[in-house]
Structure formats: structure tokens, C-alpha cells
Amino acid sequence: MDIAGEGIPMYLWRESAGRDGDPLEFGAGAVSGTEGGFSYVNAHVAEIGDEVVGMLLGYRLPDPHDVEPLSEAPAVVRPLLELEALAPGYWYVNAVAADPAWRGRGVGSALMQRAEEAAAGSGADSLSLIVAEENRGARWLYDRLGFADLARRPLLPWSGCRHSGDWVLMTKPVPGLPGA
């Protein structure tokens, strides 16, 4: 989750766990419930043999998509919440990542195929995702898969941030549906 989230999950888990808390323990607790977008029930894990090689976290965004008061959200996630709100009813790829040792070997493409299947099964007619504009590998994959830029918001750096520039909301019609 942390790889896919560009380090934001670990940053937020550290902040929430406090100085004496274990951020991984906090994160595990955050995903262990069955409610909400970050629940393990929305996760799809790619395995080869006994090895976890990637993961996808996705779900259909509500329509209308009411955003919590942005002033209550951590500053680093506010731009992401603003972008999410621009895609109500879309099937949202919240996080997707391949283990670095498995990149370039089809794991990301297979996970995105799973996202398309889940989107179609949910009744959504479009997919959405948010990517750091400087994440060239991910941008290349999403462009190749037919995603297009819809909107941008400035990326607000956090401790351990590897990127600058903008967050980019990308969307794509669900393949096989009329108009796709």
C-alpha cells in the first residue's frame, strides 16, 4: 500500500500512531475493518507462486461524491480528495503497485485488467485514478492502457516525498460498454 501510495500511507500512519506507536501496526488496523475504501475487502493481491508481487486497491466512488470538510483532512491528501470528487460514480483505482523486482513483467497490466473487470461488475461506466505527474513509469502504463488526463492539483510535499509538481486525475471508459 505504501509503494502504491507514494509514501503517503506511511507518513499518515506515523503521524497517527504517534512517537511511541508502530506505524505498520496502525496501518494494519486501519485496513482490517470491512467498511470504507481502505478496507482489505477492496484489495486484490497478485501472487506468483508463494510471492506477493503486486496489489490493487479499488472501489466505486459514491455518486454524488460528498467530500468531507477538507479542513479536517491532512493537508497532503486535500488535493487528492478534491480530484476524487471530480469522478463521482467512477470505479476508483486508489492504489496499484508491483513489487519493484517484478516491474516490467506484466503485473501492473494484469492488475489494471482486474480493475476494469471490477469496474464493469460494479456497474460503473468509467475508471479513475490519481498519479504523480513525475511518476513516469506509472504514467506510461496508464497512457498505454487508454487513460486520459482530466484534472490536476498541486502535490503538497510530505516527509519522504519523492515527487514535486502535480497530482493528475486520469480517467478511462470501461471497455466493452457503449461509447467506450
CSV table of C-alpha atoms in Angstrom, one decimal:
chain,number,residue,atom,x,y,z
A,1,MET,CA,0.0,0.0,0.0
A,2,ASP,CA,2.8,2.4,0.8
A,3,ILE,CA,4.6,1.8,-2.5
A,4,ALA,CA,1.3,2.5,-4.4
A,5,GLY,CA,0.5,5.5,-2.2
A,6,GLU,CA,3.9,7.2,-3.0
A,7,GLY,CA,4.8,7.1,0.7
A,8,ILE,CA,1.7,8.9,1.9
A,9,PRO,CA,0.3,5.9,3.8
A,10,MET,CA,3.4,5.5,6.0
A,11,TYR,CA,3.6,9.3,6.5
A,12,LEU,CA,0.0,9.3,7.8
A,13,TRP,CA,0.4,6.1,9.8
A,14,ARG,CA,3.4,7.6,11.5
A,15,GLU,CA,1.6,10.8,12.3
A,16,SER,CA,-1.5,8.9,13.6
A,17,ALA,CA,0.5,6.3,15.6
A,18,GLY,CA,2.4,9.0,17.5
A,19,ARG,CA,6.0,8.9,18.6
A,20,ASP,CA,5.8,5.7,20.5
A,21,GLY,CA,3.4,3.9,18.2
A,22,ASP,CA,4.1,1.4,15.4
A,23,PRO,CA,3.1,2.9,12.1
A,24,LEU,CA,2.7,-0.5,10.4
A,25,GLU,CA,0.6,-1.8,13.3
A,26,PHE,CA,-1.6,1.4,12.9
A,27,GLY,CA,-1.8,0.8,9.2
A,28,ALA,CA,-2.8,-2.8,9.6
A,29,GLY,CA,-5.6,-1.8,12.0
A,30,ALA,CA,-6.8,0.8,9.5
A,31,VAL,CA,-7.3,-1.8,6.8
A,32,SER,CA,-8.5,-4.6,8.9
A,33,GLY,CA,-12.2,-3.5,9.0
A,34,THR,CA,-14.8,-4.3,6.4
A,35,GLU,CA,-16.1,-0.7,6.0
A,36,GLY,CA,-14.7,2.1,3.9
A,37,GLY,CA,-12.4,2.4,0.9
A,38,PHE,CA,-9.2,1.3,2.6
A,39,SER,CA,-10.7,-2.0,3.8
A,40,TYR,CA,-9.0,-5.2,2.8
A,41,VAL,CA,-12.2,-6.3,1.1
A,42,ASN,CA,-11.3,-3.8,-1.7
A,43,ALA,CA,-7.9,-5.2,-2.2
A,44,HIS,CA,-6.7,-7.6,-4.9
A,45,VAL,CA,-3.4,-9.2,-4.4
A,46,ALA,CA,-1.2,-10.6,-7.3
A,47,GLU,CA,0.8,-13.6,-6.4
A,48,ILE,CA,3.3,-15.7,-8.3
A,49,GLY,CA,4.0,-18.9,-6.5
A,50,ASP,CA,4.2,-18.1,-2.8
A,51,GLU,CA,5.3,-14.5,-3.5
A,52,VAL,CA,3.2,-11.4,-3.4
A,53,VAL,CA,4.2,-9.4,-6.5
A,54,GLY,CA,1.6,-6.6,-6.5
A,55,MET,CA,-1.6,-5.2,-5.2
A,56,LEU,CA,-4.7,-3.2,-6.3
A,57,LEU,CA,-7.0,-1.3,-4.0
A,58,GLY,CA,-10.1,0.0,-5.7
A,59,TYR,CA,-13.8,0.6,-5.3
A,60,ARG,CA,-16.7,2.5,-6.8
A,61,LEU,CA,-16.9,6.1,-5.7
A,62,PRO,CA,-20.3,7.3,-4.4
A,63,ASP,CA,-22.4,9.4,-6.7
A,64,PRO,CA,-22.8,12.1,-5.6
A,65,HIS,CA,-19.4,12.1,-4.0
A,66,ASP,CA,-19.6,14.2,-0.9
A,67,VAL,CA,-16.1,15.2,0.2
A,68,GLU,CA,-15.5,15.5,4.0
A,69,PRO,CA,-14.7,19.1,5.0
A,70,LEU,CA,-11.3,19.5,3.5
A,71,SER,CA,-10.1,21.5,6.5
A,72,GLU,CA,-10.4,18.3,8.6
A,73,ALA,CA,-8.2,16.2,6.2
A,74,PRO,CA,-4.4,16.2,6.4
A,75,ALA,CA,-3.1,18.9,4.1
A,76,VAL,CA,-1.2,16.4,1.9
A,77,VAL,CA,-4.4,14.5,1.0
A,78,ARG,CA,-6.6,17.5,0.3
A,79,PRO,CA,-5.7,17.8,-3.4
A,80,LEU,CA,-6.4,14.0,-3.7
A,81,LEU,CA,-9.8,14.4,-2.2
A,82,GLU,CA,-10.6,17.3,-4.5
A,83,LEU,CA,-9.7,15.2,-7.5
A,84,GLU,CA,-11.6,12.2,-6.3
A,85,ALA,CA,-14.7,14.4,-6.1
A,86,LEU,CA,-14.4,15.1,-9.8
A,87,ALA,CA,-15.2,11.5,-10.7
A,88,PRO,CA,-18.4,10.6,-8.8
A,89,GLY,CA,-19.7,7.1,-9.6
A,90,TYR,CA,-16.4,6.1,-11.3
A,91,TRP,CA,-14.6,2.9,-10.2
A,92,TYR,CA,-11.6,4.4,-8.5
A,93,VAL,CA,-8.1,2.8,-8.6
A,94,ASN,CA,-7.0,4.1,-5.2
A,95,ALA,CA,-3.7,2.2,-5.2
A,96,VAL,CA,-1.9,-0.1,-7.6
A,97,ALA,CA,1.7,-1.3,-7.4
A,98,ALA,CA,4.0,-4.0,-8.5
A,99,ASP,CA,6.9,-5.0,-6.3
A,100,PRO,CA,10.0,-3.3,-7.7
A,101,ALA,CA,11.5,-6.7,-8.6
A,102,TRP,CA,8.5,-7.5,-10.7
A,103,ARG,CA,8.1,-4.3,-12.6
A,104,GLY,CA,8.1,-4.5,-16.4
A,105,ARG,CA,6.8,-8.1,-16.3
A,106,GLY,CA,3.1,-7.6,-16.7
A,107,VAL,CA,2.0,-7.4,-13.1
A,108,GLY,CA,0.7,-3.8,-13.3
A,109,SER,CA,-1.1,-4.6,-16.6
A,110,ALA,CA,-2.8,-7.6,-15.1
A,111,LEU,CA,-3.9,-5.7,-12.0
A,112,MET,CA,-5.3,-2.9,-14.2
A,113,GLN,CA,-7.2,-5.6,-16.2
A,114,ARG,CA,-8.6,-6.8,-12.9
A,115,ALA,CA,-9.7,-3.1,-12.2
A,116,GLU,CA,-11.5,-3.0,-15.5
A,117,GLU,CA,-13.3,-6.2,-14.7
A,118,ALA,CA,-14.3,-5.0,-11.2
A,119,ALA,CA,-15.5,-1.7,-12.7
A,120,ALA,CA,-17.7,-3.4,-15.2
A,121,GLY,CA,-19.1,-5.7,-12.4
A,122,SER,CA,-19.9,-2.7,-10.3
A,123,GLY,CA,-21.9,-1.0,-13.0
A,124,ALA,CA,-19.5,1.9,-13.3
A,125,ASP,CA,-19.1,3.2,-16.8
A,126,SER,CA,-15.6,4.7,-16.2
A,127,LEU,CA,-12.5,4.2,-14.2
A,128,SER,CA,-10.4,6.9,-12.5
A,129,LEU,CA,-7.0,7.1,-10.8
A,130,ILE,CA,-4.7,9.7,-9.5
A,131,VAL,CA,-0.9,9.7,-10.3
A,132,ALA,CA,2.0,12.0,-9.5
A,133,GLU,CA,2.9,13.6,-12.9
A,134,GLU,CA,6.6,12.7,-12.3
A,135,ASN,CA,5.9,9.0,-11.8
A,136,ARG,CA,6.9,8.3,-15.4
A,137,GLY,CA,6.6,4.5,-15.2
A,138,ALA,CA,3.0,4.6,-14.0
A,139,ARG,CA,2.1,7.4,-16.4
A,140,TRP,CA,3.5,5.4,-19.3
A,141,LEU,CA,1.3,2.4,-18.2
A,142,TYR,CA,-1.8,4.4,-17.8
A,143,ASP,CA,-1.4,6.2,-21.1
A,144,ARG,CA,-0.8,2.9,-22.9
A,145,LEU,CA,-4.0,1.5,-21.3
A,146,GLY,CA,-6.0,4.4,-22.6
A,147,PHE,CA,-6.4,6.7,-19.6
A,148,ALA,CA,-6.5,10.4,-20.3
A,149,ASP,CA,-5.8,13.4,-18.1
A,150,LEU,CA,-8.9,15.1,-16.7
A,151,ALA,CA,-7.7,17.5,-14.0
A,152,ARG,CA,-4.7,18.5,-11.9
A,153,ARG,CA,-4.0,19.7,-8.4
A,154,PRO,CA,-0.6,20.7,-6.8
A,155,LEU,CA,1.2,18.0,-5.0
A,156,LEU,CA,1.9,19.1,-1.4
A,157,PRO,CA,5.2,17.6,-0.2
A,158,TRP,CA,5.4,15.4,3.0
A,159,SER,CA,8.3,13.9,4.8
A,160,GLY,CA,9.8,11.4,2.4
A,161,CYS,CA,8.1,12.7,-0.7
A,162,ARG,CA,9.8,11.7,-3.9
A,163,HIS,CA,7.9,13.9,-6.3
A,164,SER,CA,7.0,17.5,-6.9
A,165,GLY,CA,4.6,19.1,-9.5
A,166,ASP,CA,1.0,18.0,-9.7
A,167,TRP,CA,-1.3,15.1,-8.9
A,168,VAL,CA,-3.1,14.2,-12.1
A,169,LEU,CA,-6.6,12.7,-12.2
A,170,MET,CA,-6.8,10.3,-15.2
A,171,THR,CA,-10.0,8.6,-16.4
A,172,LYS,CA,-11.0,5.9,-18.9
A,173,PRO,CA,-14.3,4.5,-20.1
A,174,VAL,CA,-14.9,0.9,-19.0
A,175,PRO,CA,-14.0,-1.3,-22.1
A,176,GLY,CA,-16.9,-3.1,-23.7
A,177,LEU,CA,-19.5,-0.6,-22.8
A,178,PRO,CA,-21.3,1.6,-25.3
A,179,GLY,CA,-19.2,4.7,-26.0
A,180,ALA,CA,-16.0,3.1,-24.7
